[in-house]
Amino acid sequence: MVTIEEKTEISTSEKDFIQRIWNSEFPAVSKLDENKELEFYLKKTTDHRYYFLKVDGKLAGWGFKFKRYSGTWFALALEREYQGKRLGSKLFNEIKKNETEINCWAIDENIHNKADGSLYRSPFDFLKANGMTPFENIRGHDGKLTAIKFKSS
C-alpha cells in the first residue's frame, strides 16, 4: 500500500531521513554534513510543505514544496529501490496539486557520482515526462553543480 503524508512541521527523525536520502541519492558534492546544513537550506525558503511517501508503512521518499523568488518550488527524492516504479510521479502529482505553476532546478548532466560511487542520473527525462518544461537558457550554479530551471507547463 502506498501512502503520502503532507506536513508543515517535521520531526528530528524525519530530518534525519531527509538528510540520509539527500546524501545517498543526490550527487556526492551536494552532501549535507550535518542537520545544520539542512536547516540553513530550509531557512532560505518559506511556506514549507513536506511530503513523505510510504510503501507498506516504510518511508520510501520525500518531497518538499516551498516559496522562493515569489514562486512555488519543489524538490523530491526516492530511495533507490523505489525508483523507476512511477512512485516519483505519484509523489510529484501530490506536491503540485493545487498549484497553478511550480518550478525546480535540476542537474541536466549525467557526470556526477553519488556517495557510493554510482552515477547520478539526471531527472531531466522524469521532469519532462511529468509535464515540466526546461528553460535551457536559465541556469543556476552553486560553485559545485550547475542546474537548469524547469517550470510546469
Coordinates of C-alpha atoms in Angstrom, one line a residue:
M1 CA 0.0 0.0 0.0
V2 CA 1.3 3.4 -1.0
T3 CA 0.5 6.5 1.1
I4 CA 1.7 10.1 1.1
E5 CA 1.6 12.2 4.2
E6 CA 1.7 16.0 4.0
K7 CA 3.1 18.0 6.9
T8 CA 4.1 21.6 7.7
E9 CA 6.4 20.6 10.5
I10 CA 8.8 17.7 10.7
S11 CA 10.5 15.8 13.5
T12 CA 14.2 15.2 14.1
S13 CA 13.9 11.6 12.7
E14 CA 12.2 12.9 9.6
K15 CA 15.0 15.5 9.2
D16 CA 17.5 12.6 9.6
F17 CA 15.6 10.7 6.8
I18 CA 15.7 13.7 4.5
Q19 CA 19.5 14.2 5.1
R20 CA 20.2 10.5 4.6
I21 CA 18.2 10.2 1.3
W22 CA 19.7 13.5 0.1
N23 CA 23.2 12.3 0.8
S24 CA 22.6 8.9 -0.8
E25 CA 20.6 9.9 -3.9
F26 CA 21.9 13.3 -4.9
P27 CA 25.5 13.9 -6.2
A28 CA 28.1 13.5 -3.5
V29 CA 29.3 17.1 -4.0
S30 CA 26.0 18.3 -2.6
K31 CA 26.3 16.2 0.6
L32 CA 24.7 17.7 3.7
D33 CA 27.3 17.0 6.5
E34 CA 25.0 17.9 9.4
N35 CA 21.4 18.8 10.1
K36 CA 22.6 22.4 10.4
E37 CA 23.2 22.4 6.7
L38 CA 19.6 21.2 6.1
E39 CA 18.3 23.8 8.5
F40 CA 20.3 26.5 6.6
Y41 CA 18.8 25.3 3.3
L42 CA 15.3 25.3 4.7
K43 CA 15.7 28.8 6.2
K44 CA 16.3 30.3 2.7
T45 CA 12.7 29.4 1.8
T46 CA 9.2 29.9 3.3
D47 CA 5.7 28.2 3.4
H48 CA 7.2 24.7 3.7
R49 CA 5.1 21.6 2.9
Y50 CA 6.8 18.3 3.4
Y51 CA 5.6 15.1 1.7
F52 CA 6.6 11.6 2.9
L53 CA 5.9 8.7 0.6
K54 CA 5.5 5.3 2.4
V55 CA 5.3 1.9 0.9
D56 CA 3.7 -0.7 3.2
G57 CA 4.4 1.7 6.1
K58 CA 8.1 2.1 5.2
L59 CA 9.5 5.6 4.3
A60 CA 10.4 5.4 0.6
G61 CA 10.7 9.0 -0.5
W62 CA 10.4 12.6 0.4
G63 CA 9.2 15.8 -1.3
F64 CA 9.3 19.4 -0.4
K65 CA 7.3 22.3 -1.7
F66 CA 8.2 25.9 -0.7
K67 CA 8.1 29.6 -1.7
R68 CA 11.2 31.2 -3.1
Y69 CA 11.7 34.1 -5.6
S70 CA 8.0 34.9 -5.4
G71 CA 7.1 31.4 -6.8
T72 CA 6.5 27.9 -5.7
W73 CA 9.4 25.4 -6.0
F74 CA 9.9 21.8 -5.1
A75 CA 12.4 19.0 -4.6
L76 CA 11.9 15.3 -4.2
A77 CA 13.9 12.1 -3.8
L78 CA 13.1 8.4 -3.6
E79 CA 15.1 5.6 -2.0
R80 CA 16.9 3.8 -4.8
E81 CA 14.8 0.6 -4.5
Y82 CA 11.6 2.6 -5.3
Q83 CA 12.9 4.5 -8.3
G84 CA 11.5 3.6 -11.7
K85 CA 8.2 2.4 -10.4
R86 CA 6.1 5.5 -11.0
L87 CA 6.2 6.4 -7.3
G88 CA 8.1 9.6 -8.1
S89 CA 5.3 10.7 -10.4
K90 CA 2.8 9.9 -7.7
L91 CA 4.7 11.9 -5.2
F92 CA 5.2 14.8 -7.7
N93 CA 1.5 14.8 -8.5
E94 CA 0.7 15.2 -4.8
I95 CA 3.2 18.0 -4.5
K96 CA 1.9 20.0 -7.5
K97 CA -1.8 19.5 -6.5
N98 CA -3.5 22.9 -6.1
E99 CA -0.6 24.8 -7.8
T100 CA -1.1 26.7 -11.0
E101 CA 2.7 26.8 -11.5
I102 CA 5.6 25.1 -9.9
N103 CA 9.4 25.3 -10.5
C104 CA 12.5 23.4 -9.8
W105 CA 16.2 23.3 -10.5
A106 CA 17.6 20.1 -11.9
I107 CA 21.0 18.9 -12.8
D108 CA 20.9 18.1 -16.5
E109 CA 24.2 16.2 -16.9
N110 CA 25.0 12.6 -16.1
I111 CA 28.5 13.3 -15.0
H112 CA 28.3 13.3 -11.2
N113 CA 28.7 10.4 -8.8
K114 CA 26.6 9.6 -5.7
A115 CA 28.3 9.0 -2.4
D116 CA 28.5 5.3 -3.1
G117 CA 30.3 5.9 -6.4
S118 CA 27.4 5.1 -8.7
L119 CA 26.4 7.6 -11.4
Y120 CA 23.8 10.2 -10.5
R121 CA 21.1 10.1 -13.2
S122 CA 19.7 13.5 -14.2
P123 CA 15.9 13.9 -13.5
F124 CA 15.6 15.7 -16.9
D125 CA 13.5 12.9 -18.6
F126 CA 11.4 12.4 -15.4
L127 CA 10.6 16.1 -15.2
K128 CA 9.7 16.3 -18.9
A129 CA 7.5 13.2 -18.7
N130 CA 5.7 14.8 -15.8
G131 CA 4.8 18.0 -17.7
M132 CA 7.7 20.2 -16.7
T133 CA 9.3 22.5 -19.3
P134 CA 13.1 23.0 -19.3
F135 CA 14.4 26.6 -19.7
E136 CA 17.8 25.7 -21.1
N137 CA 18.9 29.4 -21.1
I138 CA 18.2 29.7 -17.4
R139 CA 21.0 28.0 -15.5
G140 CA 22.0 28.1 -11.8
H141 CA 25.4 27.4 -10.3
D142 CA 26.3 27.0 -6.7
G143 CA 30.0 26.5 -7.0
K144 CA 29.7 22.7 -7.1
L145 CA 26.9 21.9 -9.5
T146 CA 25.1 23.5 -12.4
A147 CA 21.3 23.1 -12.9
I148 CA 18.7 24.1 -15.4
K149 CA 15.3 25.7 -14.4
F150 CA 12.1 23.7 -15.0
K151 CA 8.6 25.1 -14.8
S152 CA 5.2 23.4 -15.0
S153 CA 3.6 23.8 -18.4

